[in-house]
Coordinates of C-alpha atoms in Angstrom, one line a residue:
Chain A
X269 CA 21.0 -184.5 80.2
X270 CA 23.2 -186.9 82.1
X271 CA 25.7 -184.1 82.9
X272 CA 22.9 -181.8 84.1
X273 CA 21.6 -184.4 86.5
X274 CA 25.0 -185.0 88.0
X275 CA 25.5 -181.3 88.5
X276 CA 22.1 -181.0 90.3
X277 CA 22.9 -183.9 92.6
X278 CA 26.1 -182.2 93.7
X279 CA 24.1 -179.1 94.3
X280 CA 21.8 -180.8 96.7
X281 CA 24.7 -182.2 98.7
X282 CA 26.3 -178.7 98.8
X283 CA 23.1 -177.1 100.1
X284 CA 22.6 -179.8 102.7
X285 CA 26.2 -179.5 103.8
X286 CA 26.0 -175.7 104.0
X287 CA 22.8 -175.9 106.1
X288 CA 24.5 -178.5 108.3
X289 CA 27.5 -176.2 108.9
X290 CA 25.2 -173.3 109.7
X291 CA 23.4 -175.5 112.2
X292 CA 26.8 -176.4 113.8
X293 CA 27.5 -172.6 114.0
X294 CA 24.2 -172.1 115.6
X295 CA 24.5 -174.8 118.3
X296 CA 28.0 -173.7 119.2
X297 CA 27.1 -170.0 119.4
X298 CA 23.7 -170.3 121.0
X299 CA 24.9 -171.2 124.6
X300 CA 27.0 -168.0 124.7
X301 CA 24.2 -165.9 123.3
X302 CA 21.9 -167.4 125.9
X303 CA 24.1 -166.3 128.7
X304 CA 24.5 -162.9 127.2
X305 CA 20.8 -162.3 126.7
X306 CA 19.9 -163.5 130.2
X307 CA 22.6 -161.4 131.8
X308 CA 21.2 -158.3 130.2
X309 CA 17.6 -159.0 130.8
X310 CA 15.7 -156.7 133.0
X311 CA 14.8 -158.3 136.4
X312 CA 11.0 -158.2 135.9
X313 CA 11.3 -160.2 132.7
X314 CA 13.8 -162.7 134.0
X315 CA 11.4 -163.6 136.7
X316 CA 8.7 -164.4 134.3
X317 CA 10.6 -167.3 132.6
X318 CA 13.6 -167.9 130.4
X319 CA 14.0 -165.4 127.6
X320 CA 15.8 -167.2 124.8
X321 CA 16.3 -164.9 121.8
X322 CA 16.5 -161.2 122.8
X323 CA 16.3 -159.4 126.0
X324 CA 12.8 -157.8 126.5
X325 CA 14.2 -154.8 128.2
X326 CA 17.9 -154.2 128.6
X327 CA 19.1 -153.7 132.1
X328 CA 22.6 -153.6 133.6
X329 CA 21.3 -154.2 137.1
X330 CA 22.8 -157.7 137.5
X331 CA 26.2 -156.4 136.2
X332 CA 26.2 -153.6 138.8
X333 CA 25.7 -156.3 141.5
X334 CA 28.6 -158.3 140.1
X335 CA 30.9 -155.3 139.8
X336 CA 30.0 -154.1 143.2
X337 CA 30.6 -157.5 144.8
X338 CA 34.0 -157.2 146.6
X339 CA 34.7 -160.9 146.8
X340 CA 33.9 -161.6 143.2
X341 CA 36.1 -158.7 142.1
X342 CA 38.9 -160.0 144.3
X343 CA 38.5 -163.4 142.6
X344 CA 38.8 -161.6 139.3
X345 CA 42.0 -160.0 140.4
X346 CA 43.4 -163.3 141.7
X347 CA 42.6 -165.0 138.3
X348 CA 44.1 -162.1 136.3
X349 CA 47.3 -162.2 138.4
X350 CA 47.4 -166.0 138.1
X351 CA 46.9 -165.9 134.4
X352 CA 49.6 -163.3 133.7
X353 CA 52.2 -164.7 136.0
X354 CA 51.4 -168.3 135.2
X355 CA 51.6 -167.7 131.4
X356 CA 54.8 -165.7 131.5
X357 CA 56.5 -168.3 133.8
X358 CA 55.3 -171.3 131.8
X359 CA 56.3 -169.9 128.4
X360 CA 59.7 -168.7 129.6
X361 CA 60.6 -171.9 131.5
X362 CA 59.3 -174.3 128.9
X363 CA 61.1 -172.3 126.1
X364 CA 64.4 -172.3 127.9
X365 CA 64.3 -176.0 128.5
X366 CA 63.2 -176.7 124.9
X367 CA 66.1 -174.6 123.5
X368 CA 68.6 -176.7 125.4
X369 CA 66.8 -179.9 124.3
X370 CA 66.8 -178.8 120.6
X371 CA 70.6 -179.1 120.4
X372 CA 71.3 -182.7 119.2
X373 CA 74.9 -182.5 120.6
X374 CA 73.6 -182.0 124.1
X375 CA 75.1 -184.6 126.4
X376 CA 72.5 -186.7 128.2
X377 CA 69.7 -185.7 125.7
X378 CA 68.5 -189.2 125.3
X379 CA 68.4 -189.8 129.0
X380 CA 66.5 -186.6 129.6
X381 CA 63.9 -187.6 126.9
X382 CA 63.6 -191.0 128.6
X383 CA 63.0 -189.4 132.0
X384 CA 60.3 -187.3 130.4
X385 CA 58.6 -190.0 128.4
X386 CA 58.0 -192.2 131.5
X387 CA 56.0 -189.3 133.0
X388 CA 53.7 -189.4 130.0
X389 CA 52.9 -193.1 130.6
X390 CA 52.7 -193.1 134.4
X391 CA 52.0 -190.5 137.0
X392 CA 51.3 -190.3 140.7
X393 CA 47.8 -188.8 140.4
X394 CA 45.6 -186.9 142.7
X395 CA 46.4 -188.0 146.3
X396 CA 50.2 -188.3 146.0
X397 CA 50.2 -184.8 144.3
X398 CA 48.1 -183.4 147.1
X399 CA 50.5 -184.8 149.7
X400 CA 53.4 -183.4 147.8
X401 CA 51.9 -179.9 147.5
X402 CA 51.1 -180.0 151.3
X403 CA 54.7 -181.0 152.1
X404 CA 56.0 -178.3 149.8
X405 CA 53.9 -175.7 151.6
X406 CA 51.9 -174.9 148.5
X407 CA 48.5 -175.8 150.1
X408 CA 46.5 -172.6 150.3
X409 CA 49.3 -170.7 148.7
X410 CA 49.0 -168.6 145.5
X411 CA 52.1 -170.3 144.0
X412 CA 50.2 -173.6 143.8
X413 CA 48.7 -172.2 140.6
X414 CA 52.1 -171.2 139.1
X415 CA 54.8 -173.7 140.0
X416 CA 53.1 -177.0 139.3
X417 CA 51.9 -175.6 135.9
X418 CA 55.2 -174.0 134.8
X419 CA 56.3 -176.9 132.6
X420 CA 54.6 -179.5 130.4
X421 CA 56.5 -182.0 128.3
X422 CA 54.0 -181.7 125.5
X423 CA 54.6 -177.9 125.1
X424 CA 58.3 -178.4 125.4
X425 CA 58.1 -180.7 122.4
X426 CA 56.2 -178.1 120.4
X427 CA 58.8 -175.5 121.2
X428 CA 61.7 -177.8 120.5
X429 CA 60.4 -178.9 117.1
X430 CA 59.9 -175.2 116.2
X431 CA 63.4 -174.2 117.3
X432 CA 64.8 -176.9 115.1
X433 CA 63.3 -175.3 112.0
X434 CA 65.3 -172.1 112.7
X435 CA 68.3 -172.1 110.3
X436 CA 71.6 -173.0 112.1
X437 CA 73.5 -170.3 110.2
X438 CA 71.4 -167.6 112.0
X439 CA 72.6 -168.9 115.4
X440 CA 76.2 -169.5 114.2
X441 CA 76.7 -165.9 113.0
X442 CA 75.6 -164.7 116.5
X443 CA 78.0 -167.1 118.1
X444 CA 80.8 -165.8 115.9
X445 CA 80.0 -162.4 117.2
X446 CA 80.6 -163.7 120.7
X447 CA 77.0 -164.3 121.9
X448 CA 76.5 -166.9 124.6
X449 CA 73.8 -169.6 124.4
X450 CA 71.5 -167.4 126.5
X451 CA 72.3 -164.5 124.2
X452 CA 71.4 -166.5 121.1
X453 CA 68.2 -167.7 122.7
X454 CA 66.9 -164.3 123.9
X455 CA 68.2 -162.2 121.0
X456 CA 67.9 -164.5 118.0
X457 CA 65.7 -167.5 118.6
X458 CA 62.8 -166.2 120.7
X459 CA 62.2 -163.1 118.6
X460 CA 61.9 -165.4 115.6
X461 CA 59.5 -167.7 117.4
X462 CA 56.5 -165.4 118.0
X463 CA 54.0 -167.7 116.3
X464 CA 54.8 -170.6 118.6
X465 CA 55.1 -168.4 121.6
X466 CA 51.6 -167.0 120.9
X467 CA 50.2 -170.5 120.6
X468 CA 51.7 -171.8 123.8
X469 CA 50.9 -168.6 125.7
X470 CA 47.3 -168.9 124.6
X471 CA 47.0 -172.5 125.7
X472 CA 48.6 -171.6 129.1
X473 CA 46.5 -168.5 129.5
X474 CA 43.2 -170.3 128.7
X475 CA 44.2 -173.0 131.2
X476 CA 44.9 -170.6 134.0
X477 CA 41.8 -168.5 133.3
X478 CA 39.4 -171.4 133.1
X479 CA 40.7 -173.7 135.8
X480 CA 38.5 -174.0 138.8
X481 CA 39.6 -177.5 140.0
X482 CA 43.0 -176.4 141.5
X483 CA 41.2 -173.8 143.5
X484 CA 38.7 -176.4 144.8
X485 CA 41.5 -178.8 145.9
X486 CA 44.3 -176.6 147.1
X487 CA 42.8 -173.3 148.2
X488 CA 41.0 -173.0 151.5
X489 CA 41.0 -169.3 152.4
X490 CA 38.5 -167.0 150.7
X491 CA 41.0 -164.3 149.7
X492 CA 43.0 -166.7 147.5
X493 CA 40.1 -168.1 145.5
X494 CA 40.2 -167.6 141.8
X495 CA 37.1 -166.4 140.0
X496 CA 36.3 -169.7 138.4
X497 CA 36.3 -171.5 141.7
X498 CA 33.9 -168.9 143.1
X499 CA 31.7 -169.4 140.1
X500 CA 31.8 -173.2 140.7
X501 CA 30.6 -172.6 144.2
X502 CA 27.9 -170.1 143.1
X503 CA 26.6 -172.3 140.2
X504 CA 27.1 -175.9 141.3
X505 CA 26.8 -175.6 145.0
X506 CA 24.3 -172.8 144.8
X507 CA 26.0 -170.9 147.6
X508 CA 25.3 -167.3 146.7
X509 CA 23.6 -166.1 149.8
X510 CA 25.9 -163.2 150.3
X511 CA 25.4 -161.8 146.8
X512 CA 21.7 -162.4 147.0
X513 CA 21.5 -160.5 150.2
X514 CA 23.3 -157.6 148.6
X515 CA 21.1 -157.7 145.5
X516 CA 18.0 -157.8 147.8
X517 CA 19.2 -154.7 149.6
X518 CA 19.9 -152.9 146.3
X519 CA 16.9 -153.9 144.2
X520 CA 14.4 -155.4 146.7
X521 CA 13.4 -158.9 145.7
X522 CA 13.2 -158.0 142.0
X523 CA 16.6 -159.3 141.0
X524 CA 16.6 -163.1 140.7
X525 CA 19.7 -165.1 141.5
X526 CA 19.9 -166.5 137.9
X527 CA 20.5 -163.0 136.4
X528 CA 23.4 -162.5 138.8
X529 CA 24.8 -165.9 137.9
X530 CA 24.6 -165.1 134.2
X531 CA 26.2 -161.7 134.6
X532 CA 29.1 -163.3 136.6
X533 CA 29.5 -165.9 133.9
X534 CA 29.7 -163.2 131.3
X535 CA 32.4 -161.3 133.3
X536 CA 34.4 -164.5 133.6
X537 CA 34.2 -165.2 129.9
X538 CA 34.6 -161.8 128.3
X539 CA 38.4 -161.7 128.6
X540 CA 38.7 -165.0 126.6
X541 CA 36.2 -163.8 124.0
X542 CA 38.2 -160.6 123.6
X543 CA 41.5 -162.3 123.1
X544 CA 40.2 -165.1 120.9
X545 CA 39.9 -163.3 117.5
X546 CA 43.4 -161.9 117.8
X547 CA 45.1 -165.1 118.5
X548 CA 43.1 -167.8 116.9
X549 CA 44.9 -167.7 113.6
X550 CA 47.9 -169.2 115.4
X551 CA 45.8 -172.0 116.8
X552 CA 45.7 -174.3 113.8
X553 CA 49.4 -173.9 113.1
X554 CA 50.2 -174.6 116.8
X555 CA 48.0 -177.7 116.9
X556 CA 49.6 -178.9 113.7
X557 CA 53.1 -178.6 115.0
X558 CA 52.0 -180.5 118.1
X559 CA 50.3 -183.1 116.0
X560 CA 53.3 -183.8 113.7
X561 CA 55.8 -184.3 116.5
X562 CA 53.6 -185.4 119.4
Chain B
X125 CA 85.8 -196.7 126.6
X126 CA 86.9 -194.7 129.6
X127 CA 88.4 -192.0 127.4
X128 CA 85.2 -191.7 125.5
X129 CA 83.3 -191.2 128.8
X130 CA 85.9 -188.6 129.9
X131 CA 85.4 -186.8 126.7
X132 CA 81.7 -186.7 127.3
X133 CA 82.1 -185.3 130.8
X134 CA 84.4 -182.6 129.3
X135 CA 81.8 -181.7 126.7
X136 CA 79.1 -181.7 129.4
X137 CA 81.0 -179.0 131.3
X138 CA 81.9 -177.1 128.1
X139 CA 78.2 -176.8 127.3
X140 CA 77.3 -175.7 130.8
X141 CA 75.1 -173.0 129.5
X142 CA 72.9 -175.4 127.6
X143 CA 72.9 -177.8 130.5
X144 CA 71.8 -175.1 132.9
X145 CA 68.8 -174.6 130.6
X146 CA 67.8 -178.2 130.6
X147 CA 68.5 -179.4 134.1
X148 CA 66.0 -177.2 135.8
X149 CA 63.3 -178.9 133.6
X150 CA 64.6 -182.3 134.7
X151 CA 64.6 -181.2 138.4
X152 CA 61.0 -179.9 138.0
X153 CA 60.0 -183.3 136.5
X154 CA 61.6 -185.2 139.4
X155 CA 59.8 -183.1 142.0
X156 CA 56.4 -182.9 140.4
X157 CA 56.2 -186.2 138.5
X158 CA 58.6 -188.7 140.1
X159 CA 58.0 -187.8 143.8
X160 CA 54.3 -188.3 143.4
X161 CA 55.0 -191.7 141.9
X162 CA 57.1 -192.5 144.9
X163 CA 54.2 -191.5 147.2
X164 CA 52.2 -194.3 145.6
X165 CA 53.7 -196.6 148.2
X166 CA 51.3 -195.2 150.8
X167 CA 48.7 -197.5 149.1
X168 CA 50.5 -200.3 151.0
X169 CA 50.4 -198.5 154.3
X170 CA 48.0 -196.9 156.7
X171 CA 49.3 -193.5 156.1
X172 CA 48.2 -190.4 157.9
X173 CA 49.2 -187.0 156.7
X174 CA 50.0 -185.8 160.2
X175 CA 52.7 -188.4 160.8
X176 CA 56.1 -189.0 159.0
X177 CA 55.9 -191.7 156.3
X178 CA 58.2 -194.2 158.1
X179 CA 55.9 -194.2 161.2
X180 CA 53.0 -195.5 159.2
X181 CA 52.4 -199.2 159.5
X182 CA 52.8 -201.4 156.4
X183 CA 49.6 -203.2 155.6
X184 CA 50.3 -204.9 152.3
X185 CA 47.4 -205.4 150.0
X186 CA 44.7 -204.6 152.6
X187 CA 43.4 -201.5 150.8
X188 CA 43.4 -203.3 147.5
X189 CA 41.2 -206.0 149.0
X190 CA 39.0 -203.4 150.6
X191 CA 38.1 -201.5 147.4
X192 CA 37.6 -204.8 145.6
X193 CA 34.8 -205.6 147.9
X194 CA 33.3 -202.1 148.0
X195 CA 30.1 -201.7 146.0
X196 CA 30.6 -198.1 145.5
X197 CA 33.9 -198.9 143.8
X198 CA 32.2 -201.2 141.3
X199 CA 29.5 -198.7 140.8
X200 CA 32.1 -196.1 139.9
X201 CA 33.8 -198.6 137.5
X202 CA 30.4 -199.1 135.8
X203 CA 29.8 -195.4 135.5
X204 CA 33.3 -194.7 134.1
X205 CA 33.1 -197.4 131.5
X206 CA 29.5 -196.5 130.6
X207 CA 30.4 -192.9 130.0
X208 CA 33.6 -193.8 128.2
X209 CA 32.0 -196.3 125.9
X210 CA 29.3 -193.9 124.9
X211 CA 31.9 -191.2 124.2
X212 CA 34.1 -193.7 122.3
X213 CA 31.3 -195.2 120.1
X214 CA 29.1 -192.1 119.5
X215 CA 31.6 -189.4 120.2
X216 CA 34.8 -190.4 118.5
X217 CA 33.5 -190.4 114.9
X218 CA 31.9 -187.0 115.2
X219 CA 35.0 -184.8 114.8
X220 CA 36.1 -187.0 111.8
X221 CA 32.7 -186.6 110.2
X222 CA 32.7 -182.9 110.9
X223 CA 36.2 -182.5 109.4
X224 CA 35.2 -184.5 106.3
X225 CA 32.1 -182.4 105.7
X226 CA 33.8 -179.2 106.4
X227 CA 36.4 -180.2 103.8
X228 CA 33.7 -180.4 101.2
X229 CA 32.8 -176.7 101.6
X230 CA 34.2 -174.9 98.6
X231 CA 34.0 -171.3 99.9
X232 CA 37.2 -170.7 101.7
X233 CA 35.9 -167.8 103.9
X234 CA 32.8 -169.7 105.0
X235 CA 35.0 -172.7 105.8
X236 CA 37.3 -170.7 108.0
X237 CA 34.4 -169.0 109.7
X238 CA 32.6 -172.3 110.5
X239 CA 35.9 -173.8 111.8
X240 CA 36.7 -170.8 114.0
X241 CA 33.2 -170.8 115.5
X242 CA 33.2 -174.6 116.0
X243 CA 36.1 -174.5 118.4
X244 CA 35.0 -171.5 120.4
X245 CA 33.3 -173.5 123.1
X246 CA 36.6 -175.3 123.9
X247 CA 37.9 -172.0 125.3
X248 CA 34.9 -171.5 127.6
X249 CA 35.4 -172.8 131.2
X250 CA 33.5 -175.8 132.4
X251 CA 32.1 -173.7 135.2
X252 CA 30.4 -171.5 132.5
X253 CA 29.5 -174.3 130.2
X254 CA 28.3 -176.6 133.0
X255 CA 26.4 -173.7 134.4
X256 CA 24.6 -173.3 131.1
X257 CA 23.8 -177.0 131.0
X258 CA 22.5 -176.9 134.6
X259 CA 20.2 -174.1 133.6
X260 CA 19.0 -175.7 130.3
X261 CA 18.3 -179.1 131.9
X262 CA 16.6 -177.7 135.0
X263 CA 13.1 -176.5 135.7
X264 CA 11.8 -174.1 133.0
X265 CA 15.1 -174.7 131.0
X266 CA 15.5 -174.5 127.3
X267 CA 15.5 -178.3 126.8
X268 CA 12.2 -178.7 128.6
X269 CA 10.6 -175.9 126.6
X270 CA 11.9 -177.4 123.4
X271 CA 10.8 -180.9 124.1
X272 CA 7.3 -179.7 125.2
X273 CA 7.0 -177.5 122.1
X274 CA 7.9 -180.5 120.0
X275 CA 5.4 -182.7 121.9
X276 CA 8.1 -185.1 122.9
X277 CA 7.1 -184.9 126.6
X278 CA 4.1 -183.7 128.4
X279 CA 5.5 -182.2 131.5
X280 CA 8.8 -180.9 132.7
X281 CA 11.5 -183.4 133.5
X282 CA 14.3 -182.4 135.9
X283 CA 17.0 -184.0 133.7
X284 CA 19.9 -183.0 135.9
X285 CA 18.4 -184.5 139.1
X286 CA 17.4 -187.7 137.5
X287 CA 20.3 -190.1 137.5
X288 CA 19.3 -192.0 134.5
X289 CA 20.0 -189.1 132.1
X290 CA 23.5 -188.4 133.5
X291 CA 25.6 -190.4 131.1
X292 CA 23.8 -188.8 128.1
X293 CA 24.2 -185.3 129.6
X294 CA 28.0 -185.8 129.9
X295 CA 28.1 -187.2 126.3
X296 CA 26.1 -184.4 124.7
X297 CA 27.7 -181.5 126.7
X298 CA 31.2 -182.9 126.0
X299 CA 30.5 -183.3 122.2
X300 CA 29.0 -179.8 122.1
X301 CA 32.0 -178.3 123.8
X302 CA 34.9 -180.3 122.3
X303 CA 33.9 -181.8 118.9
X304 CA 35.0 -178.7 116.9
X305 CA 38.3 -178.6 118.7
X306 CA 39.0 -182.3 118.2
X307 CA 38.4 -181.9 114.5
X308 CA 41.3 -179.5 114.1
X309 CA 43.8 -182.3 114.0
X310 CA 41.9 -184.1 111.3
X311 CA 41.4 -180.9 109.3
X312 CA 45.1 -180.4 109.5
X313 CA 45.7 -184.0 108.3
X314 CA 43.3 -183.6 105.5
X315 CA 44.9 -180.3 104.3
X316 CA 48.2 -182.2 104.0
X317 CA 46.8 -184.6 101.4
X318 CA 48.3 -184.3 97.9
X319 CA 45.7 -182.8 95.6
X320 CA 47.1 -184.9 92.8
X321 CA 45.5 -187.9 94.4
X322 CA 42.0 -186.4 94.0
X323 CA 42.7 -185.4 90.5
X324 CA 43.8 -188.8 89.6
X325 CA 40.7 -190.4 91.2
X326 CA 38.4 -188.0 89.5
X327 CA 39.9 -189.0 86.1
X328 CA 39.3 -192.6 87.0
X329 CA 35.6 -191.6 87.6
X330 CA 35.5 -191.8 91.4
X331 CA 32.5 -189.9 92.8
X332 CA 32.5 -187.7 95.9
X333 CA 31.8 -190.5 98.3
X334 CA 34.4 -192.8 96.7
X335 CA 37.0 -190.0 96.9
X336 CA 36.1 -189.4 100.5
X337 CA 36.3 -193.1 101.4
X338 CA 39.3 -194.2 99.3
X339 CA 41.5 -191.1 99.6
X340 CA 40.6 -188.9 102.5
X341 CA 39.9 -191.6 105.0
X342 CA 42.9 -193.7 103.9
X343 CA 45.2 -190.7 104.2
X344 CA 44.1 -189.7 107.7
X345 CA 44.0 -193.3 108.9
X346 CA 47.3 -193.0 110.9
X347 CA 45.9 -189.9 112.7
X348 CA 42.6 -191.7 113.5
X349 CA 44.5 -194.8 114.8
X350 CA 46.7 -192.7 117.1
X351 CA 43.8 -190.8 118.6
X352 CA 41.8 -194.0 118.9
X353 CA 44.7 -195.7 120.9
X354 CA 44.8 -192.6 123.2
X355 CA 41.0 -192.7 123.6
X356 CA 41.0 -196.4 124.5
X357 CA 43.9 -196.0 127.0
X358 CA 42.0 -193.0 128.6
X359 CA 38.9 -195.1 129.1
X360 CA 39.3 -195.3 132.9
X361 CA 39.7 -191.6 133.2
X362 CA 36.9 -189.2 132.9
X363 CA 36.5 -185.5 132.4
X364 CA 36.7 -184.6 136.1
X365 CA 36.0 -180.9 135.6
X366 CA 32.9 -181.7 133.7
X367 CA 31.5 -184.4 136.0
X368 CA 32.4 -182.5 139.2
X369 CA 30.4 -179.5 137.8
X370 CA 27.3 -181.5 136.8
X371 CA 27.1 -184.1 139.7
X372 CA 24.8 -183.6 142.6
X373 CA 23.3 -185.7 145.5
X374 CA 20.5 -186.8 143.2
X375 CA 22.4 -188.1 140.3
X376 CA 25.5 -189.4 142.2
X377 CA 24.5 -193.0 141.6
X378 CA 25.2 -192.7 137.9
X379 CA 27.7 -189.7 138.1
X380 CA 30.4 -191.0 140.4
X381 CA 33.2 -191.9 138.1
X382 CA 36.5 -193.5 139.2
X383 CA 38.1 -190.1 139.4
X384 CA 35.3 -188.7 141.5
X385 CA 35.4 -191.8 143.7
X386 CA 39.1 -191.3 144.3
X387 CA 38.5 -187.6 145.1
X388 CA 35.6 -188.3 147.4
X389 CA 37.4 -191.1 149.3
X390 CA 40.7 -189.4 149.4
X391 CA 40.1 -185.7 149.9
X392 CA 36.5 -185.6 151.2
X393 CA 36.6 -188.6 153.5
X394 CA 40.4 -188.4 154.2
X395 CA 41.1 -192.0 153.4
X396 CA 44.4 -191.2 151.7
X397 CA 45.9 -194.7 151.6
X398 CA 42.7 -196.4 150.4
X399 CA 42.2 -193.8 147.7
X400 CA 45.8 -194.1 146.5
X401 CA 45.4 -197.8 146.2
X402 CA 42.5 -197.3 143.8
X403 CA 44.5 -194.7 141.9
X404 CA 47.5 -197.1 141.7
X405 CA 45.4 -200.0 140.4
X406 CA 43.7 -197.7 137.9
X407 CA 47.1 -196.4 136.5
X408 CA 48.3 -199.9 136.0
X409 CA 45.2 -201.0 134.2
X410 CA 45.3 -197.8 132.1
X411 CA 48.9 -198.5 131.1
X412 CA 47.9 -202.1 130.2
X413 CA 45.0 -200.7 128.0
X414 CA 47.5 -198.4 126.2
X415 CA 49.8 -201.2 125.3
X416 CA 46.8 -203.5 124.4
X417 CA 45.2 -200.8 122.1
X418 CA 48.6 -200.1 120.6
X419 CA 49.2 -203.8 119.9
X420 CA 45.7 -204.3 118.5
X421 CA 46.0 -201.2 116.2
X422 CA 49.4 -202.4 115.0
X423 CA 48.1 -205.8 114.1
X424 CA 44.8 -204.5 112.5
X425 CA 45.8 -201.3 110.7
X426 CA 49.6 -201.2 110.8
X427 CA 49.5 -197.8 112.6
X428 CA 50.7 -197.5 116.2
X429 CA 52.3 -195.1 118.7
X430 CA 55.3 -197.3 119.4

């Protein structure tokens, strides 16, 4: 009797916990579902009020406005370019520095670490950085997305601690065969570090894809604006007159601004959602490496 | 001593390949981290971006006195602390709680699925997530529909244009977006606990709650302490991307955080020196907070960063 009661009590906890976890899944997925449904919704229904569960009638009208909008598609191009170049440069540069730092016989290693640690405690901040970028000619320049983001100390530490787990004998045998330090790095170490490269590449790509704030601060001309900065202007500043005019011309007054907003939000999110399942298995590992050493 | 140094210099040149890998990183840091620190001196000057630095007059602590007497500065301090304290008190425990409860799920697949879903919002841009919030909290939005259906309010409230809701909006949207992600580190720490500890406790008759309290919490305590120290030292910062997205002219009274104040004063109004003075003062206080939180944690729990 006693045993049975105990068993039952655990059962109730298990059920509540499972329900709670399902609720967590629901509230994290629902925002995305909401955008998806509203972007697909036919214009007539979207006008009548928010449709929250399923589209009443599927229509791709708002997507065709988004895909036909030249400035939005140009923003999409800038963002893609920025993400690809930014990620490659960040991963390569950070990995190279980290490889050098992973050698404990490196002269000046302690000094280099001290220089880096100070930057974690204290930094110049917004205005001094803005002045620096202006002086370097990076204001309103595409490279403002790439160069200031090409290195972070934190990711360097993640790379470095991973490189240290690679057995020395592997590198030594390559050295005996006459490989230089660069040869060892590119032929032996990097090919054996795909897990950590994938993690850092994901972090960097997500940063570049999602960032809108650099665009707000440093980019002035329309043809350099990344997609997310455009979205910020459309959503938060409500400046979508151009697109609305276009939509009006195409669909009369039937297509409400909100449908176009949701469609552009989907377009800006789909690449992340496509990459996510492939790469998320590396995530936990990557965060753990960072957590242990960082 | 001199010979030892000479040996080091020799080794330095012998490992020129390794040095050529590391030194560009140091140069990058000097340019992008140290030079901005040097530019902090404009907080003691009347600097104008059009003129060379040396031609700007030195004004001492004038800007520091100016912001100390600015009501808008104190308002931004109040907002920053208000939002940070809500996040710290009500937000900090949520990922820990989530990690603990997720750990109790026996079915491995279900556990992995819930975890993967929970950190998905972290990867969605604030422009998107903020856009969803603006829609939900506005006229005819999901929140109004829900509250009215539940009978909690009689007519629509424009949450986003009403300043008094702003702090709570930042808290809820931040938790919704980041709680699952923040839990990863605790989940990783929990998965590293030796199962023998649980077996021993079970033999001693510890129930589920006792095991959670005496083993799991005790074992992840150092992780909790480190993240808490970082959270306290970050109290004067705010999630700029989030606030910048959600603020508007109607809620600015409660929305203008210290970050946003620095941005508005410096880049919108062009008062570079004034804004840098605020920034400088904030960095020093934040550094002080870091050491204070670290010291307190060391005394109270024995865990600290340094």
